mmCIF file of C-alpha atoms in Angstrom:
data_model
loop_
_atom_site.group_PDB
_atom_site.id
_atom_site.type_symbol
_atom_site.label_atom_id
_atom_site.label_comp_id
_atom_site.label_asym_id
_atom_site.label_seq_id
_atom_site.Cartn_x
_atom_site.Cartn_y
_atom_site.Cartn_z
ATOM 1 C CA SER A 1 8.260 -66.808 -182.627
ATOM 2 C CA TYR A 2 6.489 -68.289 -179.646
ATOM 3 C CA VAL A 3 5.316 -71.886 -179.993
ATOM 4 C CA LEU A 4 2.482 -73.600 -178.137
ATOM 5 C CA THR A 5 2.580 -77.402 -178.093
ATOM 6 C CA GLN A 6 -0.496 -79.562 -177.563
ATOM 7 C CA PRO A 7 -0.922 -83.333 -177.770
ATOM 8 C CA PRO A 8 -2.805 -84.237 -180.957
ATOM 9 C CA SER A 9 -5.310 -86.360 -179.115
ATOM 10 C CA VAL A 10 -6.657 -87.263 -175.696
ATOM 11 C CA SER A 11 -9.094 -90.096 -175.051
ATOM 12 C CA VAL A 12 -11.135 -90.606 -171.925
ATOM 13 C CA ALA A 13 -14.106 -92.656 -170.802
ATOM 14 C CA PRO A 14 -17.350 -90.942 -169.832
ATOM 15 C CA GLY A 15 -17.290 -89.771 -166.240
ATOM 16 C CA GLU A 16 -13.515 -89.656 -166.080
ATOM 17 C CA THR A 17 -11.262 -86.591 -166.070
ATOM 18 C CA ALA A 18 -9.584 -85.301 -169.222
ATOM 19 C CA ARG A 19 -6.525 -83.101 -169.142
ATOM 20 C CA VAL A 20 -5.436 -81.180 -172.208
ATOM 21 C CA THR A 21 -2.002 -79.637 -171.930
ATOM 22 C CA CYS A 22 -0.467 -76.658 -173.670
ATOM 23 C CA GLY A 23 3.284 -76.317 -173.446
ATOM 24 C CA GLY A 24 5.318 -73.177 -174.001
ATOM 25 C CA ASP A 25 8.491 -71.549 -172.810
ATOM 26 C CA ASP A 26 7.676 -70.040 -169.393
ATOM 27 C CA ILE A 27 4.001 -70.008 -170.361
ATOM 28 C CA GLY A 28 3.133 -69.524 -166.693
ATOM 29 C CA VAL A 29 3.873 -65.807 -166.980
ATOM 30 C CA LYS A 30 1.457 -65.424 -169.871
ATOM 31 C CA SER A 31 -2.328 -65.436 -170.002
ATOM 32 C CA VAL A 32 -3.655 -68.554 -171.693
ATOM 33 C CA HIS A 33 -7.072 -68.884 -173.284
ATOM 34 C CA TRP A 34 -8.895 -72.038 -174.394
ATOM 35 C CA TYR A 35 -11.314 -72.590 -177.282
ATOM 36 C CA GLN A 36 -13.598 -75.486 -177.985
ATOM 37 C CA GLN A 37 -14.471 -76.339 -181.579
ATOM 38 C CA LYS A 38 -17.045 -78.949 -182.465
ATOM 39 C CA PRO A 39 -17.254 -80.403 -185.989
ATOM 40 C CA GLY A 40 -18.651 -77.957 -188.509
ATOM 41 C CA GLN A 41 -18.716 -75.095 -186.017
ATOM 42 C CA SER A 42 -16.658 -72.003 -185.305
ATOM 43 C CA PRO A 43 -14.357 -71.982 -182.274
ATOM 44 C CA THR A 44 -15.901 -70.959 -178.963
ATOM 45 C CA LEU A 45 -13.953 -69.348 -176.126
ATOM 46 C CA VAL A 46 -14.460 -71.424 -172.970
ATOM 47 C CA ILE A 47 -11.660 -70.348 -170.596
ATOM 48 C CA PHE A 48 -9.804 -67.032 -170.527
ATOM 49 C CA TYR A 49 -7.085 -65.578 -168.339
ATOM 50 C CA ASP A 50 -5.866 -69.097 -167.538
ATOM 51 C CA SER A 51 -8.831 -70.160 -165.422
ATOM 52 C CA THR A 52 -11.858 -67.895 -165.857
ATOM 53 C CA ARG A 53 -14.858 -69.668 -167.295
ATOM 54 C CA ARG A 54 -16.931 -67.797 -169.821
ATOM 55 C CA PRO A 55 -20.566 -67.427 -168.700
ATOM 56 C CA GLY A 56 -22.504 -70.559 -169.492
ATOM 57 C CA VAL A 57 -19.474 -72.833 -169.482
ATOM 58 C CA PRO A 58 -19.936 -75.730 -167.045
ATOM 59 C CA GLU A 59 -17.926 -75.742 -163.852
ATOM 60 C CA ARG A 60 -16.613 -79.126 -164.973
ATOM 61 C CA LEU A 61 -14.196 -77.199 -167.201
ATOM 62 C CA SER A 62 -11.298 -75.554 -165.431
ATOM 63 C CA GLY A 63 -7.914 -74.155 -166.323
ATOM 64 C CA SER A 64 -4.536 -73.752 -164.725
ATOM 65 C CA ASN A 65 -1.187 -72.376 -165.790
ATOM 66 C CA SER A 66 2.236 -72.691 -164.230
ATOM 67 C CA GLY A 67 5.819 -73.088 -165.302
ATOM 68 C CA ASN A 68 5.967 -74.362 -168.872
ATOM 69 C CA THR A 69 2.506 -75.912 -169.031
ATOM 70 C CA ALA A 70 -1.078 -74.703 -169.091
ATOM 71 C CA THR A 71 -3.808 -77.271 -168.591
ATOM 72 C CA LEU A 72 -7.483 -77.483 -169.449
ATOM 73 C CA THR A 73 -9.181 -79.975 -167.163
ATOM 74 C CA ILE A 74 -12.587 -81.424 -167.929
ATOM 75 C CA SER A 75 -14.093 -83.349 -165.034
ATOM 76 C CA ARG A 76 -16.867 -85.915 -165.342
ATOM 77 C CA VAL A 77 -16.461 -85.975 -169.090
ATOM 78 C CA GLU A 78 -19.615 -86.266 -171.160
ATOM 79 C CA ALA A 79 -20.153 -87.254 -174.762
ATOM 80 C CA GLY A 80 -20.949 -83.623 -175.548
ATOM 81 C CA ASP A 81 -17.420 -82.590 -174.562
ATOM 82 C CA GLU A 82 -16.020 -84.359 -177.591
ATOM 83 C CA ALA A 83 -14.380 -81.606 -179.626
ATOM 84 C CA ASP A 84 -11.095 -80.037 -180.622
ATOM 85 C CA TYR A 85 -9.538 -77.794 -177.997
ATOM 86 C CA TYR A 86 -7.052 -75.014 -178.730
ATOM 87 C CA CYS A 87 -4.925 -72.925 -176.398
ATOM 88 C CA GLN A 88 -3.988 -69.361 -177.334
ATOM 89 C CA ILE A 89 -1.744 -66.590 -176.079
ATOM 90 C CA TRP A 90 -1.025 -63.039 -177.148
ATOM 91 C CA ASP A 91 2.719 -62.720 -177.649
ATOM 92 C CA THR A 92 3.017 -59.041 -176.826
ATOM 93 C CA SER A 93 6.760 -58.997 -177.584
ATOM 94 C CA ASN A 94 5.971 -58.915 -181.297
ATOM 95 C CA ASP A 95 2.187 -58.544 -181.258
ATOM 96 C CA GLN A 96 1.536 -61.992 -182.628
ATOM 97 C CA TRP A 97 -1.438 -64.052 -181.605
ATOM 98 C CA VAL A 98 -0.496 -67.702 -181.250
ATOM 99 C CA PHE A 99 -2.623 -70.833 -181.203
ATOM 100 C CA GLY A 100 -1.580 -74.292 -180.189
ATOM 101 C CA GLY A 101 -1.939 -77.041 -182.730
ATOM 102 C CA GLY A 102 -5.123 -78.319 -181.147
ATOM 103 C CA THR A 103 -6.100 -81.454 -179.253
ATOM 104 C CA LYS A 104 -8.895 -83.763 -180.310
ATOM 105 C CA LEU A 105 -10.770 -84.997 -177.256
ATOM 106 C CA THR A 106 -12.405 -88.357 -177.849
ATOM 107 C CA VAL A 107 -14.937 -89.713 -175.395
ATOM 108 C CA LEU A 108 -14.698 -93.484 -175.504
ATOM 109 C CA GLU B 1 -26.250 -59.803 -179.793
ATOM 110 C CA VAL B 2 -22.807 -59.744 -181.345
ATOM 111 C CA GLN B 3 -22.836 -61.059 -184.899
ATOM 112 C CA LEU B 4 -19.988 -61.441 -187.373
ATOM 113 C CA VAL B 5 -20.780 -62.555 -190.900
ATOM 114 C CA GLU B 6 -18.002 -63.292 -193.361
ATOM 115 C CA SER B 7 -18.357 -63.315 -197.120
ATOM 116 C CA GLY B 8 -16.258 -63.196 -200.257
ATOM 117 C CA GLY B 9 -14.704 -66.636 -200.220
ATOM 118 C CA GLY B 10 -14.493 -68.800 -203.307
ATOM 119 C CA LEU B 11 -12.261 -70.517 -205.815
ATOM 120 C CA VAL B 12 -9.279 -68.571 -207.134
ATOM 121 C CA GLN B 13 -6.279 -69.470 -209.251
ATOM 122 C CA PRO B 14 -2.769 -69.426 -207.768
ATOM 123 C CA GLY B 15 -1.368 -65.933 -207.957
ATOM 124 C CA GLY B 16 -4.829 -64.440 -207.925
ATOM 125 C CA SER B 17 -6.548 -62.067 -205.542
ATOM 126 C CA LEU B 18 -9.638 -62.127 -203.379
ATOM 127 C CA ARG B 19 -11.223 -59.747 -200.886
ATOM 128 C CA LEU B 20 -12.998 -61.077 -197.853
ATOM 129 C CA SER B 21 -15.514 -59.053 -195.860
ATOM 130 C CA CYS B 22 -16.828 -59.415 -192.342
ATOM 131 C CA ALA B 23 -19.964 -57.494 -191.427
ATOM 132 C CA ALA B 24 -20.326 -56.808 -187.719
ATOM 133 C CA SER B 25 -23.369 -55.909 -185.661
ATOM 134 C CA GLY B 26 -24.501 -55.815 -182.059
ATOM 135 C CA PHE B 27 -21.613 -53.762 -180.674
ATOM 136 C CA THR B 28 -19.776 -50.471 -181.140
ATOM 137 C CA PHE B 29 -17.583 -51.617 -183.989
ATOM 138 C CA ARG B 30 -15.065 -48.773 -183.936
ATOM 139 C CA SER B 31 -14.201 -49.518 -180.312
ATOM 140 C CA PHE B 32 -12.739 -52.943 -181.010
ATOM 141 C CA TRP B 33 -9.708 -54.362 -182.723
ATOM 142 C CA MET B 34 -10.633 -57.089 -185.195
ATOM 143 C CA HIS B 35 -8.814 -60.215 -186.370
ATOM 144 C CA TRP B 36 -8.713 -62.711 -189.181
ATOM 145 C CA VAL B 37 -7.894 -66.308 -188.281
ATOM 146 C CA ARG B 38 -7.737 -69.174 -190.761
ATOM 147 C CA GLN B 39 -8.082 -72.918 -190.582
ATOM 148 C CA VAL B 40 -7.248 -75.505 -193.170
ATOM 149 C CA PRO B 41 -10.169 -77.956 -193.050
ATOM 150 C CA GLY B 42 -9.296 -80.658 -190.561
ATOM 151 C CA LYS B 43 -6.294 -78.740 -189.245
ATOM 152 C CA GLY B 44 -5.592 -76.159 -186.553
ATOM 153 C CA LEU B 45 -6.286 -72.461 -186.107
ATOM 154 C CA VAL B 46 -3.742 -69.985 -187.427
ATOM 155 C CA TRP B 47 -3.814 -66.282 -186.675
ATOM 156 C CA VAL B 48 -3.577 -64.122 -189.811
ATOM 157 C CA ALA B 49 -3.973 -60.424 -189.057
ATOM 158 C CA ARG B 50 -5.245 -57.786 -186.636
ATOM 159 C CA ILE B 51 -6.396 -54.175 -187.021
ATOM 160 C CA SER B 52 -7.006 -51.432 -184.476
ATOM 161 C CA GLY B 53 -10.372 -49.813 -183.945
ATOM 162 C CA ASP B 54 -9.501 -46.722 -185.940
ATOM 163 C CA GLY B 55 -7.623 -48.688 -188.593
ATOM 164 C CA THR B 56 -4.301 -47.041 -187.798
ATOM 165 C CA TRP B 57 -2.471 -50.118 -186.594
ATOM 166 C CA THR B 58 -2.196 -53.434 -188.394
ATOM 167 C CA TYR B 59 -0.248 -56.593 -187.633
ATOM 168 C CA TYR B 60 0.276 -59.708 -189.713
ATOM 169 C CA ALA B 61 1.511 -63.246 -189.433
ATOM 170 C CA ASP B 62 4.828 -63.763 -191.164
ATOM 171 C CA SER B 63 3.206 -66.163 -193.639
ATOM 172 C CA VAL B 64 0.954 -63.468 -195.126
ATOM 173 C CA ARG B 65 2.825 -60.207 -194.537
ATOM 174 C CA GLY B 66 3.292 -58.362 -197.817
ATOM 175 C CA ARG B 67 0.558 -60.351 -199.567
ATOM 176 C CA PHE B 68 -2.512 -59.731 -197.381
ATOM 177 C CA THR B 69 -3.921 -56.391 -196.216
ATOM 178 C CA ILE B 70 -6.419 -55.960 -193.416
ATOM 179 C CA SER B 71 -8.590 -52.847 -193.416
ATOM 180 C CA ARG B 72 -11.907 -51.654 -192.080
ATOM 181 C CA ASP B 73 -14.805 -49.313 -192.769
ATOM 182 C CA ASN B 74 -16.227 -48.181 -189.453
ATOM 183 C CA ALA B 75 -19.138 -46.425 -191.131
ATOM 184 C CA GLU B 76 -20.215 -49.793 -192.515
ATOM 185 C CA SER B 77 -19.044 -51.835 -189.505
ATOM 186 C CA THR B 78 -17.059 -54.068 -191.810
ATOM 187 C CA VAL B 79 -13.546 -55.453 -191.742
ATOM 188 C CA PHE B 80 -11.813 -56.647 -194.886
ATOM 189 C CA LEU B 81 -8.972 -58.941 -195.837
ATOM 190 C CA GLN B 82 -7.480 -58.233 -199.229
ATOM 191 C CA MET B 83 -5.499 -61.265 -200.323
ATOM 192 C CA SER B 84 -3.132 -61.232 -203.261
ATOM 193 C CA GLY B 85 -0.455 -63.548 -204.583
ATOM 194 C CA LEU B 86 -2.547 -66.432 -203.351
ATOM 195 C CA ARG B 87 -0.925 -69.830 -202.954
ATOM 196 C CA ALA B 88 -2.302 -73.321 -202.539
ATOM 197 C CA GLU B 89 -1.305 -73.184 -198.892
ATOM 198 C CA ASP B 90 -3.662 -70.229 -198.365
ATOM 199 C CA THR B 91 -6.596 -72.584 -198.895
ATOM 200 C CA ALA B 92 -8.562 -72.439 -195.656
ATOM 201 C CA ILE B 93 -11.666 -71.322 -193.886
ATOM 202 C CA TYR B 94 -11.184 -67.686 -192.910
ATOM 203 C CA TYR B 95 -12.834 -66.463 -189.725
ATOM 204 C CA CYS B 96 -13.128 -62.935 -188.455
ATOM 205 C CA ALA B 97 -13.142 -62.436 -184.716
ATOM 206 C CA ARG B 98 -13.586 -59.584 -182.271
ATOM 207 C CA ASP B 99 -10.636 -58.736 -180.086
ATOM 208 C CA ASP B 100 -11.405 -58.583 -176.378
ATOM 209 C CA SER B 101 -7.726 -58.623 -175.576
ATOM 210 C CA PRO B 102 -6.191 -60.889 -174.836
ATOM 211 C CA SER B 103 -8.763 -63.380 -176.125
ATOM 212 C CA LEU B 104 -11.314 -63.732 -178.955
ATOM 213 C CA PRO B 105 -14.778 -64.363 -177.560
ATOM 214 C CA TYR B 106 -16.747 -63.731 -180.764
ATOM 215 C CA TRP B 107 -16.205 -65.445 -184.100
ATOM 216 C CA GLY B 108 -18.017 -65.513 -187.392
ATOM 217 C CA HIS B 109 -19.049 -68.685 -189.179
ATOM 218 C CA GLY B 110 -16.151 -68.451 -191.613
ATOM 219 C CA THR B 111 -15.791 -68.293 -195.385
ATOM 220 C CA LEU B 112 -13.914 -70.877 -197.449
ATOM 221 C CA VAL B 113 -11.121 -69.823 -199.767
ATOM 222 C CA THR B 114 -9.827 -72.416 -202.213
ATOM 223 C CA VAL B 115 -6.683 -71.717 -204.213
#
């Protein structure tokens, strides 16, 4: 089955740029979607189809996908961005929906 | 406004059964596939199952296939997850989510199952 690999944690100072990666075999040919989950809350879709922001999501959040890595980039990080972030793909070869293990973003 | 409200979670003994429900509103329920996704508290998201709009097609994660059954009642706008042969490792928060393939833009608040 398809595996998505994320770093367990990323730390960044306020105002800096955070990059959360999502690795997978030739992931660049797949559509990758990103969810943000704050403590005690349900996941929220923030980026879909690699780089499309959901309405209401700040332009500071952006996505890219190429080769074996998809990346969620958060520019000018704010304290409110502190959350867990998950990547997700739909593995159509066997109709399995796959999530990465999640990355905890800490704002220092 | 799309709303998904799960219920039915609770404490169950290993080997036992439980049926979760997810009541949907704010959209044409029968037009959408629906999912169950679970999360061990403090851990990551794990996809569990998916069902087509008319209930004809179902897909499962390997970890639950043969033990869990996803179904739906379109007249009641509700999706179910029948869980049997429960194990300690099934302990998790169970979320239902609407399928806007290939992503899941709408999630419920979740219901906790403890085995």
